[in-house]
Coordinates of C-alpha atoms and ligand atoms in Angstrom, one line a residue:
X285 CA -2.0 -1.0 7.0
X286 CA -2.1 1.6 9.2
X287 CA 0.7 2.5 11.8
X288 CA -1.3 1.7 15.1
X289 CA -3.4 -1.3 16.3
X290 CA -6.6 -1.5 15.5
X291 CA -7.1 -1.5 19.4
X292 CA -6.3 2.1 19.8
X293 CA -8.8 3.3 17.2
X294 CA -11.3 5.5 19.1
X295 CA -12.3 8.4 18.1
X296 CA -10.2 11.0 19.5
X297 CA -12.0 14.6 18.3
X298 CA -14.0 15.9 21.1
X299 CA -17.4 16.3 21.6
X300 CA -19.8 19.6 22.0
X301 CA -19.9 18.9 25.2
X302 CA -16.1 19.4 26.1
X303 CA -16.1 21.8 23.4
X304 CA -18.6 23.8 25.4
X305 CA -16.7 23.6 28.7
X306 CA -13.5 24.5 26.9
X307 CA -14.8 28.0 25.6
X308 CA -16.0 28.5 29.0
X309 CA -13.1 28.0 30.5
X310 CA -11.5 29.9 27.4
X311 CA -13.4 32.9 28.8
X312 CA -12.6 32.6 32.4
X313 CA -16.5 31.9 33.1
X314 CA -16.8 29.8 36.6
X315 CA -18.7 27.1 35.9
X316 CA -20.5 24.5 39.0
X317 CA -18.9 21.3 38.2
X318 CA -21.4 19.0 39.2
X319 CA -19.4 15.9 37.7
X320 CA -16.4 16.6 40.4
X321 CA -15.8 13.2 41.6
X322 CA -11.9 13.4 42.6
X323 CA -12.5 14.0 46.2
X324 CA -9.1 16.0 46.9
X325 CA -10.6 18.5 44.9
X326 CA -14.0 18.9 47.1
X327 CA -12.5 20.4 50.4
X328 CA -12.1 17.7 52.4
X329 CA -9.9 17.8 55.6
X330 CA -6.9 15.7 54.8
X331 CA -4.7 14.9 57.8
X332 CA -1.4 16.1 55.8
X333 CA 1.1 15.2 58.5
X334 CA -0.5 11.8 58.9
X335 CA -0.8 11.0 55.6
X336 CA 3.0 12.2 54.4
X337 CA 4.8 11.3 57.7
X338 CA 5.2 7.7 56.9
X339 CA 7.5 8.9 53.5
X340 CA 11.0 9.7 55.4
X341 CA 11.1 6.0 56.8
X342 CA 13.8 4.2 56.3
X343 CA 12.8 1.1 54.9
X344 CA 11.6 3.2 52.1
X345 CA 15.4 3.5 50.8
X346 CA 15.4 -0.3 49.8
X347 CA 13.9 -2.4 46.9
X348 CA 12.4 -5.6 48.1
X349 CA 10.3 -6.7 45.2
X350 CA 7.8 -9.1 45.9
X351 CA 5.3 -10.0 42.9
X352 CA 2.0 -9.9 45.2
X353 CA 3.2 -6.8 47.0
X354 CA 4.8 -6.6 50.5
X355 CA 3.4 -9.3 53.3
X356 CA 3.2 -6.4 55.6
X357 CA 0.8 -4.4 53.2
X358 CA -1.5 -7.5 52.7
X359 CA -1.7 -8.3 56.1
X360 CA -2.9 -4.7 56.5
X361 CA -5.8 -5.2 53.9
X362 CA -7.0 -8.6 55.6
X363 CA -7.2 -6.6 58.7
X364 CA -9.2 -4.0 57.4
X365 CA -11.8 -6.7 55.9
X366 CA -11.7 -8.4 59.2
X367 CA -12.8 -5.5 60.5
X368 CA -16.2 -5.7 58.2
X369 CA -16.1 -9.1 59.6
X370 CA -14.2 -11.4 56.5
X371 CA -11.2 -13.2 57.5
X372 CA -9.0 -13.5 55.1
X373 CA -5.4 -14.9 53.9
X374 CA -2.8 -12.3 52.7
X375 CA -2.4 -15.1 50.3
X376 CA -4.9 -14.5 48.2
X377 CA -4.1 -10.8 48.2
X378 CA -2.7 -9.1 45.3
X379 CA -1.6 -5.1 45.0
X380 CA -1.8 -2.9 41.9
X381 CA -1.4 0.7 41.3
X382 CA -5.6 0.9 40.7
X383 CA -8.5 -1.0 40.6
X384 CA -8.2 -0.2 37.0
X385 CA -4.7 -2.2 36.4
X386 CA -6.4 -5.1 38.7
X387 CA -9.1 -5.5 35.8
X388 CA -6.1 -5.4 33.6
X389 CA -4.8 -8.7 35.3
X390 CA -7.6 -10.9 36.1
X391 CA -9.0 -9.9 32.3
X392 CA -5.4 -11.0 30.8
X393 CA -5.8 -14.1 33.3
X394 CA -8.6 -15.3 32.5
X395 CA -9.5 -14.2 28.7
X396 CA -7.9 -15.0 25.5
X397 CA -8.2 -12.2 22.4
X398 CA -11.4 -12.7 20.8
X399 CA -13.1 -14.0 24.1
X400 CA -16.3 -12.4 26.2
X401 CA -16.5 -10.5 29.3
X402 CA -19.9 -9.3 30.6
X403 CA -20.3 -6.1 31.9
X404 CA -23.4 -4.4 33.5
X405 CA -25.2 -1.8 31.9
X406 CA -25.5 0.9 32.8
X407 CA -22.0 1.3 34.1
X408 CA -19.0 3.7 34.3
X409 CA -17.3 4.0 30.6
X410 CA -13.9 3.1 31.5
X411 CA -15.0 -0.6 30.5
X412 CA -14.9 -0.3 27.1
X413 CA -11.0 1.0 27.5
X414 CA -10.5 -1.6 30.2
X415 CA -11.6 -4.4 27.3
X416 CA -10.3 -2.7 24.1
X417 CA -6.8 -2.3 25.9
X418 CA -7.0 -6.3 26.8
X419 CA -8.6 -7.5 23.3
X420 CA -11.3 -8.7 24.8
X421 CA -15.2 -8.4 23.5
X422 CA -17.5 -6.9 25.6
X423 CA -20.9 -8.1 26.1
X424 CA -23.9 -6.4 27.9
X425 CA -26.4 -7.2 30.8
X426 CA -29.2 -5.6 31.4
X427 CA -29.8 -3.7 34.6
X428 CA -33.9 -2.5 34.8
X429 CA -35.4 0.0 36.7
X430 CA -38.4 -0.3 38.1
X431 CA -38.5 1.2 41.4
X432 CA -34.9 0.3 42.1
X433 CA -32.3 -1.1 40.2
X434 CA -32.3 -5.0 39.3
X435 CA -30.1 -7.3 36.8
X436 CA -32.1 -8.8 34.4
X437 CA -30.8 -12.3 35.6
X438 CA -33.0 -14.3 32.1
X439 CA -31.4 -11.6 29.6
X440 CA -28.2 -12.2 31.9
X441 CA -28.3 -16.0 30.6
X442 CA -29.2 -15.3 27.2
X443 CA -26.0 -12.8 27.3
X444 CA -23.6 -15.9 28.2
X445 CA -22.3 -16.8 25.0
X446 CA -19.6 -19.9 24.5
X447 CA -16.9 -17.2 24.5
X448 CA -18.2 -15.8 27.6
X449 CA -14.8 -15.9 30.2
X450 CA -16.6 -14.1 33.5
X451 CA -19.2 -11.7 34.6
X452 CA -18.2 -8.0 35.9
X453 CA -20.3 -7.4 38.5
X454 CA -19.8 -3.6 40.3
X455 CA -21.2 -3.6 43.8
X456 CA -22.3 -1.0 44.2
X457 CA -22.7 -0.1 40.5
X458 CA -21.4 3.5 39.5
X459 CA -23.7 5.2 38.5
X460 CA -26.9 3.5 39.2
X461 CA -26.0 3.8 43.1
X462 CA -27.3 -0.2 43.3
X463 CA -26.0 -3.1 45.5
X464 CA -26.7 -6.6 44.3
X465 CA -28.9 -8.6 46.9
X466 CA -29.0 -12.2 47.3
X467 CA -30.9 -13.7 45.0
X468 CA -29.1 -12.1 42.5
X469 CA -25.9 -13.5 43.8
X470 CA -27.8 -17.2 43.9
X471 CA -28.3 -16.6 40.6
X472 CA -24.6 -15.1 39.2
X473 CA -22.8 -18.3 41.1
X474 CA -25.3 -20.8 40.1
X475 CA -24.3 -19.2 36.2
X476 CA -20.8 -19.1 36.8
X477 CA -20.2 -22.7 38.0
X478 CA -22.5 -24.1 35.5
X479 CA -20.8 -22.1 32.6
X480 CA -17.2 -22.1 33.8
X481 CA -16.8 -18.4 34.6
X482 CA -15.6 -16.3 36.8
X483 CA -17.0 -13.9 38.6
X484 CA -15.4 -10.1 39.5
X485 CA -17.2 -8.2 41.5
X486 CA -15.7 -4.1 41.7
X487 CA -16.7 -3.3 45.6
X488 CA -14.6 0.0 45.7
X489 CA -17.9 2.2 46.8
X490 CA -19.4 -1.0 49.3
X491 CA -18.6 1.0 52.4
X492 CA -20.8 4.5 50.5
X493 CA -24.0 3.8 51.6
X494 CA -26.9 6.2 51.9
X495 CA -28.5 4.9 54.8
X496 CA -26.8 2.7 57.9
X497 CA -30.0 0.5 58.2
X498 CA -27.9 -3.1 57.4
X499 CA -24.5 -3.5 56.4
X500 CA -24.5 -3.7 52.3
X501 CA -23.6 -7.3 51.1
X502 CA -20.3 -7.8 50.0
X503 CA -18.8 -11.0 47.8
X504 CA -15.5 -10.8 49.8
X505 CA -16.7 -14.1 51.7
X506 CA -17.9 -15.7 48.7
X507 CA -16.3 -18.9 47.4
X508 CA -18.9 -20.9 45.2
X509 CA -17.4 -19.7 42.1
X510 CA -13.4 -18.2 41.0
X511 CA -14.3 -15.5 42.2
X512 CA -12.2 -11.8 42.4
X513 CA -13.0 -8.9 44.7
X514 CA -11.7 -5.3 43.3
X515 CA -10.9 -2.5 45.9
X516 CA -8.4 0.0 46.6
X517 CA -7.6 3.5 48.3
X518 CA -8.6 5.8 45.8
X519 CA -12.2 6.0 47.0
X520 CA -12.0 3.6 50.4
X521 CA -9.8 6.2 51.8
X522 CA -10.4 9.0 49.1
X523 CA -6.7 8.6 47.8
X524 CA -6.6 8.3 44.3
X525 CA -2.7 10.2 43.9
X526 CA -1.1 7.4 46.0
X527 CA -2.4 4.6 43.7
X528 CA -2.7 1.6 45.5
X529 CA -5.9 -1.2 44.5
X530 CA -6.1 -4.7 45.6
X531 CA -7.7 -8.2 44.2
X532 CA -8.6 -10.6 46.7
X533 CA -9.2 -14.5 45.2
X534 CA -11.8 -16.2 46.2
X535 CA -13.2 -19.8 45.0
X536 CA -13.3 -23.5 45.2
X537 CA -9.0 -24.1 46.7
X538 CA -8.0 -25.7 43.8
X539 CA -9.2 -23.0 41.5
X540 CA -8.4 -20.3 43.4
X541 CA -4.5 -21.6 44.1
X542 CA -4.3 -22.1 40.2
X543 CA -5.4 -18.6 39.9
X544 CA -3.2 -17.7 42.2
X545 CA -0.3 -18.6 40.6
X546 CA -0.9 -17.2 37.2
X547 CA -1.7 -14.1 38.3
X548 CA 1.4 -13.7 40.4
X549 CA 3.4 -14.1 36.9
X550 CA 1.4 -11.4 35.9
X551 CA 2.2 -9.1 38.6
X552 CA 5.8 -10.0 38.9
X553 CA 5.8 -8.9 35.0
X554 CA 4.8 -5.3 36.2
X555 CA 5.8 -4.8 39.8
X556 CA 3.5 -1.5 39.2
X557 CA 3.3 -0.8 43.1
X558 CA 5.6 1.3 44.4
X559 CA 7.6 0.7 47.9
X560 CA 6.6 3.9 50.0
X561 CA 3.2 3.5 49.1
X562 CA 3.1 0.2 50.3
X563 CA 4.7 1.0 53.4
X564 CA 2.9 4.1 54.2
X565 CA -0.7 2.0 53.7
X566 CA -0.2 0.6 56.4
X567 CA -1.0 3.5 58.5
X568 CA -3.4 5.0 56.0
X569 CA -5.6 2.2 56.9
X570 CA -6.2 3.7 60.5
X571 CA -6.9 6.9 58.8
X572 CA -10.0 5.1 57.8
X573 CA -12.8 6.8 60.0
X574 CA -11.4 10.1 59.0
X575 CA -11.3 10.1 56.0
X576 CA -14.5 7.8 54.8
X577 CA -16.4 9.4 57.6
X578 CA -16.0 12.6 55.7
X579 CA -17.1 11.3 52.2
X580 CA -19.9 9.5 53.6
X581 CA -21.4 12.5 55.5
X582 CA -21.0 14.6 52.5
X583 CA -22.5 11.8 50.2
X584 CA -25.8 11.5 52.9
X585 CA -25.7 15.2 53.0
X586 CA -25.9 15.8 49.5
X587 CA -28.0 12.9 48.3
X588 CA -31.0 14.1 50.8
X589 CA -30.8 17.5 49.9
X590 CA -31.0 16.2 46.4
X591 CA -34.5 13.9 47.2
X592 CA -35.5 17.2 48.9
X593 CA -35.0 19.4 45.9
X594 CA -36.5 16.4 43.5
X595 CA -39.5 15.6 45.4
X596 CA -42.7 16.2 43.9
X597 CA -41.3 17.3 40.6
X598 CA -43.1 17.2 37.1
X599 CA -41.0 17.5 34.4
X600 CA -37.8 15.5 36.3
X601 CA -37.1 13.1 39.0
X602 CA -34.5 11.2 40.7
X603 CA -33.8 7.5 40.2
X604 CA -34.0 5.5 43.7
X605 CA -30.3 4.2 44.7
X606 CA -28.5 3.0 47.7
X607 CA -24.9 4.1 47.9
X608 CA -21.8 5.1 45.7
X609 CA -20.9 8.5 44.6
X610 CA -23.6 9.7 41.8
X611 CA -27.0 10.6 41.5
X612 CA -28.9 9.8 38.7
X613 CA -31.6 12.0 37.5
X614 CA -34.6 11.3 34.8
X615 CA -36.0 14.1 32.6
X616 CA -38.9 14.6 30.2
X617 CA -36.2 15.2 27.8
X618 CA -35.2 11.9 26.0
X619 CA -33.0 11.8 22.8
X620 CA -31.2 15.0 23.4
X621 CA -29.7 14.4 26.3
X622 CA -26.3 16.6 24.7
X623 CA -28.6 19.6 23.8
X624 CA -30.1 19.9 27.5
X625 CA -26.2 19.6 29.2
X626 CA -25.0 21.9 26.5
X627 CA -27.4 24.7 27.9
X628 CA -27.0 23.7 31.3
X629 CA -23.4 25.1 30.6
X630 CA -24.0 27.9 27.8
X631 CA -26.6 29.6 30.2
X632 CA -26.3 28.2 33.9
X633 CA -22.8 27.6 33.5
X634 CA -23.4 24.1 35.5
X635 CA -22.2 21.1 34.2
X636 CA -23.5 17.8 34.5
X637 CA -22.9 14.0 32.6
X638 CA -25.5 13.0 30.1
X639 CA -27.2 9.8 30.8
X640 CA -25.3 8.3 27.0
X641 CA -22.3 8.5 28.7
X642 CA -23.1 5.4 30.5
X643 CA -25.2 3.9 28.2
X644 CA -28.8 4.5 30.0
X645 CA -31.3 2.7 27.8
X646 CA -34.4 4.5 28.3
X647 CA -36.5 1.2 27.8
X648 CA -35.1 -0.7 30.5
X649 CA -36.7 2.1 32.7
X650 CA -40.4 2.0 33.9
X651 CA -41.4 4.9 31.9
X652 CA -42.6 8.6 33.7
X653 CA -42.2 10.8 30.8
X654 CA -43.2 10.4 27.0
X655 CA -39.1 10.5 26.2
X656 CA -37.2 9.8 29.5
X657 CA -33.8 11.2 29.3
X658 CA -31.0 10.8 32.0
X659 CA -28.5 13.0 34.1
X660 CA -25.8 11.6 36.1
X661 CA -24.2 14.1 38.8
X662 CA -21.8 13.4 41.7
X663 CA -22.4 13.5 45.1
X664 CA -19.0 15.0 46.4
X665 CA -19.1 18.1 45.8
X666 CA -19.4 21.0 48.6
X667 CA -22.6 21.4 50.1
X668 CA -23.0 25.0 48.5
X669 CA -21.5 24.4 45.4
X670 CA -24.3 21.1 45.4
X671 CA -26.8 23.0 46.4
X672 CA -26.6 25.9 44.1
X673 CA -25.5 23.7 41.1
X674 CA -28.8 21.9 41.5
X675 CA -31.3 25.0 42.1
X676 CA -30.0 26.1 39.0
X677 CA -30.3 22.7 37.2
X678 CA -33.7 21.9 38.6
X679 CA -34.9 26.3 37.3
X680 CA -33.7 25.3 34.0
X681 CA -35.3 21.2 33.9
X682 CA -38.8 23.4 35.4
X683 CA -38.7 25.6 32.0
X684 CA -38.3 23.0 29.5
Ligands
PLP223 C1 -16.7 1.5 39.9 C2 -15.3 2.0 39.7 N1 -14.3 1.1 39.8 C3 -13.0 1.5 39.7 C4 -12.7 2.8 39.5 C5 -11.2 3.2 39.3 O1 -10.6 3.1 40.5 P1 -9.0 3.3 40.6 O2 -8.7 4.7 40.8 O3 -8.6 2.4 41.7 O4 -8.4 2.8 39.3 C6 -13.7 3.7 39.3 C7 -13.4 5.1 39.1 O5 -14.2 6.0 39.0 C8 -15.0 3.3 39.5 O6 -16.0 4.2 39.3

């Protein structure tokens, strides 16, 4: 018998690779963080009086609880969809404190201990928190690479298990940088209706896209299955301190009421989402152009000088993708991914994320090199910092 759950055993000793960073930063060395993906820490122009103005209301000094979050706010997010062109009901909005706590919910709505969730892979590592946290097991589908990312719908189906609860779907997925297309959704409702799941579909990066040839496809219209749309400020608007995510349920009526009115037990439980945040949202939503315009240029910015600085290369390459925050980059140098981001920090002081971190299996990827290892790096850094991050990774990728 040991003191804690069993749910909270992870393995809590670091790894070389913080170990690495944490003598660096021991010694005072500058290193080029090239995994910086909190965006008020990559010199964007926040609007301060905007944003902190809408604090000293009034209405801010009373407590109005309301389990779905305050009409006012919802009403605010269905505008902001309608302006995408989705009309939606504020009553099938929920608010949280993060996408993260949303999981939370619609995993405790719809999963009982000992149940199955699928979840894409690759995909950010959060997840297997997210399910630990919620007793939930995870299961795995595959996404392949061949010259763009695709789910593996038939290993998809053989993943869907009698436990299986619903299918995580992250659109566009973080890291890969893919957006599902429309087969693929055919394909996810036709397996959710016929096996009684639910889909949730993570749409927090939908509006980063690389390129502004066609609006990305979004489920936020979609009804043919329970279906639950995940988004929230700290990446829509690049405000990750105010904590404020939304669900939106989607479905056949009768599901999606029944949903509904679970899930607003489970939100009345918390009430996790404070009052000026809500109230202030409101405005932050006009705020939008600002703000995502910023992140987008420096996204597009940073992503093309990245295919520039790629192209042609030998012993490394880039992995095509379409939007969200990261890069993904492929190296000749499979199997010890660790060893090659350790000396990226000893002796060019850059740091990057190895491709384990998000569980890249190397044979779901049409092979370039004998031993294909991975790289993940974000996209939001400064243009110089970017730039001379990747000179120096790319010298260093040249020598090996
Ligand atoms: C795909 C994805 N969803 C959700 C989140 C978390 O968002 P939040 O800050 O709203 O919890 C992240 C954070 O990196 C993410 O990458």
């Amino acid at each position: 018998m040991t003191m804690f759950s069993q749910r909270t055993h992870w393995p809590l000793s670091s790894n070389r690779i913080t170990q690495t960073l944490d003598a660096l930063r021991r010694d005072r060395v500058e290193v080029i963080d090239l995994t910086e993906s909190n965006p008020t820490r990559c010199g964007f122009r926040y609007p301060a009086r905007k944003i902190l103005r809408p604090f000293t209301a009034k209405g801010n000094l009373f407590y109005n609880p309301q389990s779905q979050g305050a009409w006012h706010t919802r009403e605010a997010v269905c505008r902001y969809y309608k302006n995408q062109g989705h009309t939606l009901s504020a009553q099938r909005v929920f608010l949280t404190a993060s996408t993260s706590e949303a999981y939370s919910y619609i995993f405790q709505l719809l999963s009982d201990p000992g149940q199955e969730i699928l979840f894409p892979q690759p995909s950010y590592p959060l997840f297997q928190f997210l399910g630990d946290l919620n007793s939930i097991i995870l299961r795995y589908y595959p996404l392949v690479y061949t010259d763009s990312w695709r789910i593996d719908i038939q290993a998809m189906e053989d993943a869907v298990g009698p436990q299986a609860r619903a299918i995580v779907l992250v659109n566009p997925n973080n890291p890969t940088g893919s957006f599902i297309n429309q087969d693929e959704l055919g394909a996810l409702n036709r397996l959710c209706r016929q096996r009684n799941m639910a889909l949730i579909c993570d749409e927090v990066f939908n509006e980063f896209t690389f390129v502004d040839d066609k609006p990305p496809l979004s489920l936020v219209g979609c009804d043919t299955a329970l279906t639950f749309i995940l988004g929230g400020l700290s990446k829509t608007l690049g405000l990750p301190q105010m904590k404020l995510g939304w669900i939106i349920v989607n479905g056949p009526a009768e599901l999606a009421d029944a949903a509904c009115q679970r899930l607003e037990v489970i939100a009345d439980t918390y009430l996790s989402v404070n009052t000026p945040v809500q109230n202030a949202a409101v405005s932050w939503f006009c705020l939008k152009e600002e703000l995502q315009g910023q992140i987008r240029q420096r996204i597009r910015g940073n992503w093309k000088f990245l295919r520039d600085a790629m192209h042609g290369a030998v012993h490394y390459g880039l992995l095509n993708a379409e939007g969200g925050w990261y890069a993904v980059m492929r190296t000749a140098t499979g199997g010890c991914e660790e060893d090659l981001v350790c000396t990226l920090l000893e002796k060019d002081h850059v740091y990057v994320h190895p491709g384990y971190f998000f569980d890249f299996d190397p044979s779901r990827v049409r092979r370039v090199f004998k031993a294909e290892g991975f790289l993940v790096v974000s996209l939001l850094p400064r243009p110089p910092v970017f730039q001379e991050g990747i000179a120096r990774l790319t010298d260093r990728l040249a020598t090996r």
